[in-house]
Coordinates of C-alpha atoms in Angstrom, one line a residue:
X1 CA 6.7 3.6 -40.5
X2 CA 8.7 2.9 -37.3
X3 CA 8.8 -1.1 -38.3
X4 CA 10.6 -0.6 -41.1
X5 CA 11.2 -3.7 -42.4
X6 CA 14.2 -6.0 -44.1
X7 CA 11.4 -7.2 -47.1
X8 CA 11.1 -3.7 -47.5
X9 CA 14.9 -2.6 -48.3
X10 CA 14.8 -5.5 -50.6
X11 CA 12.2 -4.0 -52.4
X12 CA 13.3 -1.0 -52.6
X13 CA 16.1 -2.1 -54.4
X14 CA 14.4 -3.6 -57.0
X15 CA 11.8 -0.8 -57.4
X16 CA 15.7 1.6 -57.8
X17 CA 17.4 -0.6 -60.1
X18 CA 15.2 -3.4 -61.8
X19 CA 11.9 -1.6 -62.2
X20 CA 13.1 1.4 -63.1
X21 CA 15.0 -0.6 -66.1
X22 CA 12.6 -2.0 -67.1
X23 CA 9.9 0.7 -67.3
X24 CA 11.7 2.4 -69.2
X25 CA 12.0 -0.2 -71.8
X26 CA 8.3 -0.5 -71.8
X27 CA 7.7 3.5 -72.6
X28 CA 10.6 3.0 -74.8
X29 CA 13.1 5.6 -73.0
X30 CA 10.5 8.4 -75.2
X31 CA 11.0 11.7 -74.4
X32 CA 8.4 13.5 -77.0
X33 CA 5.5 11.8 -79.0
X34 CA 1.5 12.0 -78.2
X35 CA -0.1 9.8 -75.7
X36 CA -1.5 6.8 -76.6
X37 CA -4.5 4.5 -75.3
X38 CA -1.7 1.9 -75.5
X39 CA 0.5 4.1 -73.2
X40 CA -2.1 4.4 -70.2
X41 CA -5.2 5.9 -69.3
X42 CA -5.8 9.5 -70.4
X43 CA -7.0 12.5 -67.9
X44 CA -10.8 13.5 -67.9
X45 CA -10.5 16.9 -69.3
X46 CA -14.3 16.7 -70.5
X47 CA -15.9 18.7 -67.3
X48 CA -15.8 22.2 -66.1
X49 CA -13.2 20.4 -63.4
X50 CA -9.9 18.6 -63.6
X51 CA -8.7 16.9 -60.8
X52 CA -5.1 17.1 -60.2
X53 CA -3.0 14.3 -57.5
X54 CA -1.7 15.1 -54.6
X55 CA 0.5 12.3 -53.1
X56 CA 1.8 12.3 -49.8
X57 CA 2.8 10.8 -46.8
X58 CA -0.4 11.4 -44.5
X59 CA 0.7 8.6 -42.0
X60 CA 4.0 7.2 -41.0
X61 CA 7.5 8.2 -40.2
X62 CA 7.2 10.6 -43.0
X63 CA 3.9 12.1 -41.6
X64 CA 6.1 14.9 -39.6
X65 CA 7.0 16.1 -43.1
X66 CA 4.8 15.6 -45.7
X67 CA 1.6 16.2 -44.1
X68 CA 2.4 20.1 -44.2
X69 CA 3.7 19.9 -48.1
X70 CA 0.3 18.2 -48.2
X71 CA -1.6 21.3 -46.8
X72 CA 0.8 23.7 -49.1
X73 CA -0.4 21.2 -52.4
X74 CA -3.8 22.2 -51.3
X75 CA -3.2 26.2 -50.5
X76 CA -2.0 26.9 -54.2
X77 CA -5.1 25.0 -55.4
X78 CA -7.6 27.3 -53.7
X79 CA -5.5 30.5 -55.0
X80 CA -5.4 29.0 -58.3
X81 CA -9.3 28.0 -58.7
X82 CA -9.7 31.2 -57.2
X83 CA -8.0 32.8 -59.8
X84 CA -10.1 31.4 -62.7
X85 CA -8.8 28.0 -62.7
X86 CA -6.5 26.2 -65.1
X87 CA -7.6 27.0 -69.2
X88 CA -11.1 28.1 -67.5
X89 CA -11.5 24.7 -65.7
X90 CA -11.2 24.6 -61.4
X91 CA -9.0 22.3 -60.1
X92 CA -10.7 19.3 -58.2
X93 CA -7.9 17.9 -55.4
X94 CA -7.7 13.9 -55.2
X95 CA -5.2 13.0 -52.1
X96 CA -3.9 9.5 -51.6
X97 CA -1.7 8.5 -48.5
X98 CA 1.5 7.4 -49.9
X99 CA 2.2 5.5 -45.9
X100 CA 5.7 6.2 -45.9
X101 CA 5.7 2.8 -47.5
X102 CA 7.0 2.5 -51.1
X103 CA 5.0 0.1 -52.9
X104 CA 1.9 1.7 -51.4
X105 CA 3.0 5.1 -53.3
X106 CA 3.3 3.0 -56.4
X107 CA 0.1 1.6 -55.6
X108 CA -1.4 5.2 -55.4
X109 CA 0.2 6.5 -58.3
X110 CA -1.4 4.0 -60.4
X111 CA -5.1 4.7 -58.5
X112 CA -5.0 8.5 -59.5
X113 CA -3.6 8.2 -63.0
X114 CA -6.1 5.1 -63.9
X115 CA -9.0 5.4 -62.1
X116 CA -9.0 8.7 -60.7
X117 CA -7.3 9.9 -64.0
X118 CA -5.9 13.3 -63.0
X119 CA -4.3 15.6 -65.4
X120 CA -1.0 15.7 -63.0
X121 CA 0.1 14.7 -59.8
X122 CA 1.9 16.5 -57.1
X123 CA 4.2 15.3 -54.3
X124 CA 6.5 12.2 -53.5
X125 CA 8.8 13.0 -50.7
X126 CA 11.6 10.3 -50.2
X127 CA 13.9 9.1 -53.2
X128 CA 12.5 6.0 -52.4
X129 CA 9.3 6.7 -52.9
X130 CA 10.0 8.7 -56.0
X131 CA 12.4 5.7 -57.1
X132 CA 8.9 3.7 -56.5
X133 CA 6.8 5.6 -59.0
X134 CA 8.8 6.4 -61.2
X135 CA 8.1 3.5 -63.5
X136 CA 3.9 4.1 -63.1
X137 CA 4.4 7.5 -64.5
X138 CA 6.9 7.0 -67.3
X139 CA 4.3 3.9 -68.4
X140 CA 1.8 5.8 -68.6
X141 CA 2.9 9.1 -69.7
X142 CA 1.6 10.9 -67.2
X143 CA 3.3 14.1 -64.9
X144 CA 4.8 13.9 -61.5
X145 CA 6.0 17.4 -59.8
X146 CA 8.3 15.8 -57.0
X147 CA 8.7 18.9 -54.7
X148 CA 12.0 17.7 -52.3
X149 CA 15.8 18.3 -52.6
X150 CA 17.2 15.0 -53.2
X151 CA 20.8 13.6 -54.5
X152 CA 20.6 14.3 -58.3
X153 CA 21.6 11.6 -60.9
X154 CA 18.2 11.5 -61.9
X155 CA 16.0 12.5 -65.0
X156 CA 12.5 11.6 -66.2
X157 CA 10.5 12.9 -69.2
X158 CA 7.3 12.8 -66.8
X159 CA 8.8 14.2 -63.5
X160 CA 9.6 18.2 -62.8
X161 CA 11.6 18.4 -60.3
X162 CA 11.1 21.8 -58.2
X163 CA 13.5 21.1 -55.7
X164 CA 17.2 21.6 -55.2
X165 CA 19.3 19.2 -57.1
X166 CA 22.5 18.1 -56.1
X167 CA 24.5 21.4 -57.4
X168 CA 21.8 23.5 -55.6
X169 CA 22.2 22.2 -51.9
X170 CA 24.3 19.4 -51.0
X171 CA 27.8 21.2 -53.2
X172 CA 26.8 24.4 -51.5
X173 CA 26.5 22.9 -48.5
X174 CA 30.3 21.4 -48.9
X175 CA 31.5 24.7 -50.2
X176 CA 30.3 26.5 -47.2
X177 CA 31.8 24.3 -44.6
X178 CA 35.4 24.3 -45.8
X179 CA 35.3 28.2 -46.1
X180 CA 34.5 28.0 -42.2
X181 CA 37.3 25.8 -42.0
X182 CA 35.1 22.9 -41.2
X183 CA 37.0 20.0 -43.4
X184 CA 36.8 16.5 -41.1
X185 CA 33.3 15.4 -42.0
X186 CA 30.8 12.4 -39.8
X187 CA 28.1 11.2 -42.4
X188 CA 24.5 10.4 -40.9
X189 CA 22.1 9.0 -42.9
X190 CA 18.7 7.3 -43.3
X191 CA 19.3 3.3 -44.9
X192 CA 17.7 4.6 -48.3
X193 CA 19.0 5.6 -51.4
X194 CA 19.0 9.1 -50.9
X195 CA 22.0 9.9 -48.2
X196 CA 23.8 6.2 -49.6
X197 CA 23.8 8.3 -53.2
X198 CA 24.2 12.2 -51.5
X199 CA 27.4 10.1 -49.3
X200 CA 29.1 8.8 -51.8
X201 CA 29.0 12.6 -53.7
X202 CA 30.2 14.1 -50.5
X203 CA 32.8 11.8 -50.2
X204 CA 34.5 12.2 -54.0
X205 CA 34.0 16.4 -53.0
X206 CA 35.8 16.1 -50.3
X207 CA 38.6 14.3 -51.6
X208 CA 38.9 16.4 -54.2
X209 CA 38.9 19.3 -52.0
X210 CA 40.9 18.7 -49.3
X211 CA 38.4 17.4 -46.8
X212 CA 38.5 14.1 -45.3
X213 CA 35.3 11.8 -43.9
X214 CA 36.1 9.7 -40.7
X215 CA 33.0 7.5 -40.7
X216 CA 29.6 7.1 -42.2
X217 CA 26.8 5.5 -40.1
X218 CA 22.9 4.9 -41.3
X219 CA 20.1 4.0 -39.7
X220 CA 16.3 2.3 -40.6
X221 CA 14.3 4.8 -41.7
X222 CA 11.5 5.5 -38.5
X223 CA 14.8 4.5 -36.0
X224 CA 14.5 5.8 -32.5
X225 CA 17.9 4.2 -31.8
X226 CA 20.8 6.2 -31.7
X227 CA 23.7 5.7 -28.6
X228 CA 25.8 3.4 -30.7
X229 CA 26.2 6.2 -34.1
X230 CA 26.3 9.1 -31.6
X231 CA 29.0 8.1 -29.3
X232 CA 31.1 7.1 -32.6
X233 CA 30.4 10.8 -33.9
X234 CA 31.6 11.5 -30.9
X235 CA 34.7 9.9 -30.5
X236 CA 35.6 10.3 -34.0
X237 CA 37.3 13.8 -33.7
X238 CA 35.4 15.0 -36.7
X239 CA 34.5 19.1 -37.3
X240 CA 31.0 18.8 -38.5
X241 CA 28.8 15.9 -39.3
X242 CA 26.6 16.1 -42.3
X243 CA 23.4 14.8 -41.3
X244 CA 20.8 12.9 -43.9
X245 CA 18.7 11.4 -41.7
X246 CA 14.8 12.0 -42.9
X247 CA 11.3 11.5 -41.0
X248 CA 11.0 11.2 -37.3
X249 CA 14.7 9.6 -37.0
X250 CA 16.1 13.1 -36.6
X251 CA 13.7 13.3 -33.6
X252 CA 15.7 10.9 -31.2
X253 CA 19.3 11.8 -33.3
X254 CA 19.4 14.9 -32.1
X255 CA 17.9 14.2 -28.5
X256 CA 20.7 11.0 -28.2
X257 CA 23.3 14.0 -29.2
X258 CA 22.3 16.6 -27.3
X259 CA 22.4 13.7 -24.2
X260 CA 25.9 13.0 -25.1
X261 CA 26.8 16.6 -24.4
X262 CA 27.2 17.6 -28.0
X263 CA 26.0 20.7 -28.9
X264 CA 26.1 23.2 -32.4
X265 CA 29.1 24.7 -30.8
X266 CA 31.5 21.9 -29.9
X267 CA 30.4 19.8 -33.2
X268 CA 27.8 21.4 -35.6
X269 CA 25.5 19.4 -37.3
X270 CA 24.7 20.8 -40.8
X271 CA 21.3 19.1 -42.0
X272 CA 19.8 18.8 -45.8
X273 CA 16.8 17.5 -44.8
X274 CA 15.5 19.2 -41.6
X275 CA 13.2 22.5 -42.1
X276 CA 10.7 24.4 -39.7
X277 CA 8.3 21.9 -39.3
X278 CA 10.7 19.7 -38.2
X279 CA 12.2 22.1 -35.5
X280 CA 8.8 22.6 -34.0
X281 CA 8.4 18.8 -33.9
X282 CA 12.2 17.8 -32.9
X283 CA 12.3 20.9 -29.8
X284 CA 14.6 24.1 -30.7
X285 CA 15.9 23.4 -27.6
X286 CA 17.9 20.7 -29.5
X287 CA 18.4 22.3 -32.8
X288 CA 19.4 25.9 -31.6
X289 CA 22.4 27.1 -33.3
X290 CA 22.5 24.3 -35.8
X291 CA 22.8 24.5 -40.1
X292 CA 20.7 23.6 -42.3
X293 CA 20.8 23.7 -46.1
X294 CA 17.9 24.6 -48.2
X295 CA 16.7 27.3 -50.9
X296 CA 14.0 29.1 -49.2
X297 CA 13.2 30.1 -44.8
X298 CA 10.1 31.6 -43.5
X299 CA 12.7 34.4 -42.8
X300 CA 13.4 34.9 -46.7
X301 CA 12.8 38.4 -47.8
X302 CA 10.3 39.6 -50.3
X303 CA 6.4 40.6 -50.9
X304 CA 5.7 37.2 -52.7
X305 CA 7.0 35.3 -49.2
X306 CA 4.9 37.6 -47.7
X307 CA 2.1 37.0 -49.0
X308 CA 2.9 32.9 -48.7
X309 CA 3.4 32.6 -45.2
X310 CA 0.2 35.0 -44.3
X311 CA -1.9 33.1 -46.8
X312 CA -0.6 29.3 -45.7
X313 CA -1.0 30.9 -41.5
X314 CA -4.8 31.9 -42.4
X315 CA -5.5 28.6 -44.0
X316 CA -3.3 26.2 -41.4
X317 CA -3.1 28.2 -37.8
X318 CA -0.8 31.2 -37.0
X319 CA 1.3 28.8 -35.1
X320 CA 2.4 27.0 -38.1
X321 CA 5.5 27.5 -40.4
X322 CA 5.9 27.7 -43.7
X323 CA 9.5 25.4 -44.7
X324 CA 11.6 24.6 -48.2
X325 CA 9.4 21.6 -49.4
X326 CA 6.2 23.0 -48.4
X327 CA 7.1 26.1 -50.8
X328 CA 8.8 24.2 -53.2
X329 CA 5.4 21.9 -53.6
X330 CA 2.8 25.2 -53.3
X331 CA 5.1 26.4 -56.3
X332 CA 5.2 23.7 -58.5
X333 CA 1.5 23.8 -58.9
X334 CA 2.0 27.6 -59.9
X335 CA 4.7 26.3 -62.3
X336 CA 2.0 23.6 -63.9
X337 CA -0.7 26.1 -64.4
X338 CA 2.0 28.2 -66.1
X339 CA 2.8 25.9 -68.6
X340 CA -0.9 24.4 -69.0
X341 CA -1.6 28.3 -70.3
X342 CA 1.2 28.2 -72.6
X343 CA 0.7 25.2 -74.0
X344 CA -3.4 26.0 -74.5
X345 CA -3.7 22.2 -73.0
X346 CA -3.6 19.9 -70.1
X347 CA -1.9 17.0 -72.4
X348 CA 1.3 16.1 -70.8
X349 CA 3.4 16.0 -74.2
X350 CA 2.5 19.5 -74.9
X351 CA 2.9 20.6 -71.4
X352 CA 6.6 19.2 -71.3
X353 CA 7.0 20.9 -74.8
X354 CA 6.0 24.4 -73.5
X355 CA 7.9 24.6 -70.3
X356 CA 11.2 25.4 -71.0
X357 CA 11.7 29.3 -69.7
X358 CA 8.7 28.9 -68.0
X359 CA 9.3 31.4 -64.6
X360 CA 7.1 32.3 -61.2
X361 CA 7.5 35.3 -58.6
X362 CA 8.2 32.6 -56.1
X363 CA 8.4 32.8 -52.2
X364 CA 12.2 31.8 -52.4
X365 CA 12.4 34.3 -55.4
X366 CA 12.6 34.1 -59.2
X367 CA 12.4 30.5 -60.3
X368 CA 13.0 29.5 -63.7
X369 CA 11.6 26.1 -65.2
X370 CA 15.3 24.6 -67.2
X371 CA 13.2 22.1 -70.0
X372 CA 16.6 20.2 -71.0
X373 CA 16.2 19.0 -67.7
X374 CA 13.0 19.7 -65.9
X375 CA 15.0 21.1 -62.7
X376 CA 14.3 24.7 -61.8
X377 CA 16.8 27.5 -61.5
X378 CA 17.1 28.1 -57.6
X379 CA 19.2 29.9 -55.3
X380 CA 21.0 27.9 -52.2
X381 CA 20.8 29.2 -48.5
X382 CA 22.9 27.7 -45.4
X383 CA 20.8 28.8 -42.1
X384 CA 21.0 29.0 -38.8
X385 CA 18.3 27.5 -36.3
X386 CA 17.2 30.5 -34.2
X387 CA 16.3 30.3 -30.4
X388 CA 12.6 31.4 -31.6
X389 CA 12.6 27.7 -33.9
X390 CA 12.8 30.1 -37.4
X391 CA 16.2 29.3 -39.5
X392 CA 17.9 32.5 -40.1
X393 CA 20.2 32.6 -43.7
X394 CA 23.6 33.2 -42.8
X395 CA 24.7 32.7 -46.7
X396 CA 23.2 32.7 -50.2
X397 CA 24.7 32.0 -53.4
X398 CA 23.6 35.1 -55.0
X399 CA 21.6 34.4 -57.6
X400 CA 19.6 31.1 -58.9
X401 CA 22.1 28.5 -60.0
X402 CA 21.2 26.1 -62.9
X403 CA 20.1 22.7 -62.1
X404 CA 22.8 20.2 -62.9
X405 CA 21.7 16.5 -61.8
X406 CA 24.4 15.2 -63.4
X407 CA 27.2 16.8 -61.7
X408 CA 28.6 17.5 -65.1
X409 CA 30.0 20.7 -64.5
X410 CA 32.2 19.0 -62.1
X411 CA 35.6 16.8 -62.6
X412 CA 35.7 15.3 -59.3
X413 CA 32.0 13.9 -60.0
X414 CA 33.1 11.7 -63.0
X415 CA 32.0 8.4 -62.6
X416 CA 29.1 8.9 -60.1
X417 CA 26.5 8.5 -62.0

């Protein structure tokens, strides 16, 4: 959405702060309790299919990323109906294009839960757009599986949230930049409330830690405009910048900084929101040596990724890789099918009721639904951008760390949320 427009900033923040509010007055802030006629429509469960949502960006700015989370959505829904299905039933896929435009995913939320009346619904992409839907699926009871990192301070009865929360990427990320020494920080972002919330976290880490930010630019989302925030990065004298930008901005970002002379060397750019499929479509020729921060490569070790990235190249092209979202969206579905069989039903009460514990043999490795908070247990990687376009890890945390939206586990963090 390259004419990304004042009217819809403005909206945005009414869908973040206003709607939001008041949606959850209107479901009553419930966290348990059956569904009700009075709380929306109810799924068709009735045939020998179910059809599940998938909803995505299939045009727009955010096109260069969620088309392929898209395809993943789809992969794990061929492996599961040919599997046997969900409780004996095959899984019928209903997509709606989400636009990169906010009110058109809350538009589309509300076509697949009402008329299309799907059992769940998988994707979302942006905070924004999740921010957007939010409200449709909390009035109506009905399940989101939102499959992105994003910046925490967040937490719905009726949204799983399979990828990294705050404490699982962007802390990590901060952690492994003042080890290397790298403590005068340049903040990038997309004009959303994604890297406006993940900056002003950054910022109270790195006071509290001894690092310092010297300046903090955004830009519209679907900007090709970049001279004026590079040549301040440049000038600024910084160590790193810590890059938010999502969507085809990071296309002409990193082409405007490589122009400038700037390269991974003389000023690394660590990035939470840039993955394979955005390499290919940016040119490693401007990404090579550069950081990223996720949970899971195409380089990650182990039979189940294995099998992931030979199943998703068979179905998509053997040119095409497999990235942290994409994997994080294909397991999510594995997750839902999981709990469906425990709970012996697709109703979303019971679902949410039988998930706690709930764990997969994922690509990225052992992941382990948390039901206090319906985040999942993952394990944070910092990469490298290799000269062949693949992001090789160059750290791990170890093991899966619990998802904390909050940031409660952390004293400088009192008072974000």
């Amino acid at each position: 959405m390259s004419g990304f427009d004042i009217s819809r900033r403005s909206l945005l923040t009414g869908i973040s702060v206003l709607g939001v509010s008041a949606a959850l007055g209107a479901c009553g802030a419930k966290t348990g309790g059956d569904a009700s006629p009075a709380a929306g429509a109810k799924a068709d469960t009735s045939g020998d299919t179910v059809k599940v949502g998938l909803l995505n960006s299939l045009s727009g700015t955010m096109a260069i990323s969620e088309v392929t989370v898209h395809n993943a959505l789809l992969l794990a829904v061929e492996e599961i109906n040919a599997d046997g299905g969900v409780l004996g039933k095959k899984l019928e896929p209903v997509s709606q294009d989400g636009a990169s435009d906010w009110p058109t995913f809350a538009e589309k939320a509300q076509t697949l839960i009402t008329a299309d009346k799907v059992v769940a619904t998988f994707g979302c992409w942006t905070s924004a757009s999740r921010k957007a839907v939010k409200p449709v699926f909390e009035r109506h009871r009905s399940l989101l599986f939102y499959p992105v990192q994003y910046e925490g301070m967040e937490q719905s009865p009726y949204i799983f949230y399979t990828g990294a929360t705050t404490n699982q990427q962007i802390v990590p990320a901060l952690d492994y930049l003042r080890k290397q020494g790298l403590t005068r920080l340049y903040l990038v972002g997309s004009d959303y409330v994604f890297p406006r919330t993940a900056n002003k976290e950054i910022r109270a880490y790195a006071e509290a830690n001894g690092m310092e930010v010297l300046g903090e630019d955004y830009a519209p989302l679907g900007s090709t405009e970049f001279s004026t925030i590079v040549n301040k990065v440049k000038d600024a004298g910084a160590d790193a910048v810590f890059n938010t930008l999502n969507g085809d901005s990071n296309v002409a970002f990193f082409k405007e900084y490589k122009s400038a002379g700037l390269t991974a060397k003389s000023l690394p750019v660590l990035s939470v929101s840039i993955a394979e499929e955005e390499v290919k479509s940016i040119g490693v020729q401007y990404l090579e040596g550069q950081l990223t921060a996720w949970n899971y490569y195409q380089t990650t070790p182990g039979a189940a990724n294995e099998k992931f990235v030979e199943a998703y190249r068979a179905a998509y092209g053997e040119d095409k890789p497999t990235s942290d979202p994409m994997e994080a969206a294909y397991v999510s579905v594995h997750l839902w099918r999981a709990m469906v069989e425990k709970a012996g039903s697709f109703d979303p009460e019971k679902v949410r009721e039988a998930s706690d514990g709930i764990t997969f043999d994922a690509p990225e490795g052992k992941v382990t639904v948390d039901g206090a908070t319906q985040h999942v247990h993952k394990t944070a990687r910092i990469g490298k951008v290799g000269a062949d376009g693949l992001i090789e890890e160059v750290w791990n945390s170890g093991k899966p760390i619990k998802p904390d939206p909050y940031l409660k586990g952390y004293d400088w963090a009192a008072g974000l949320s």
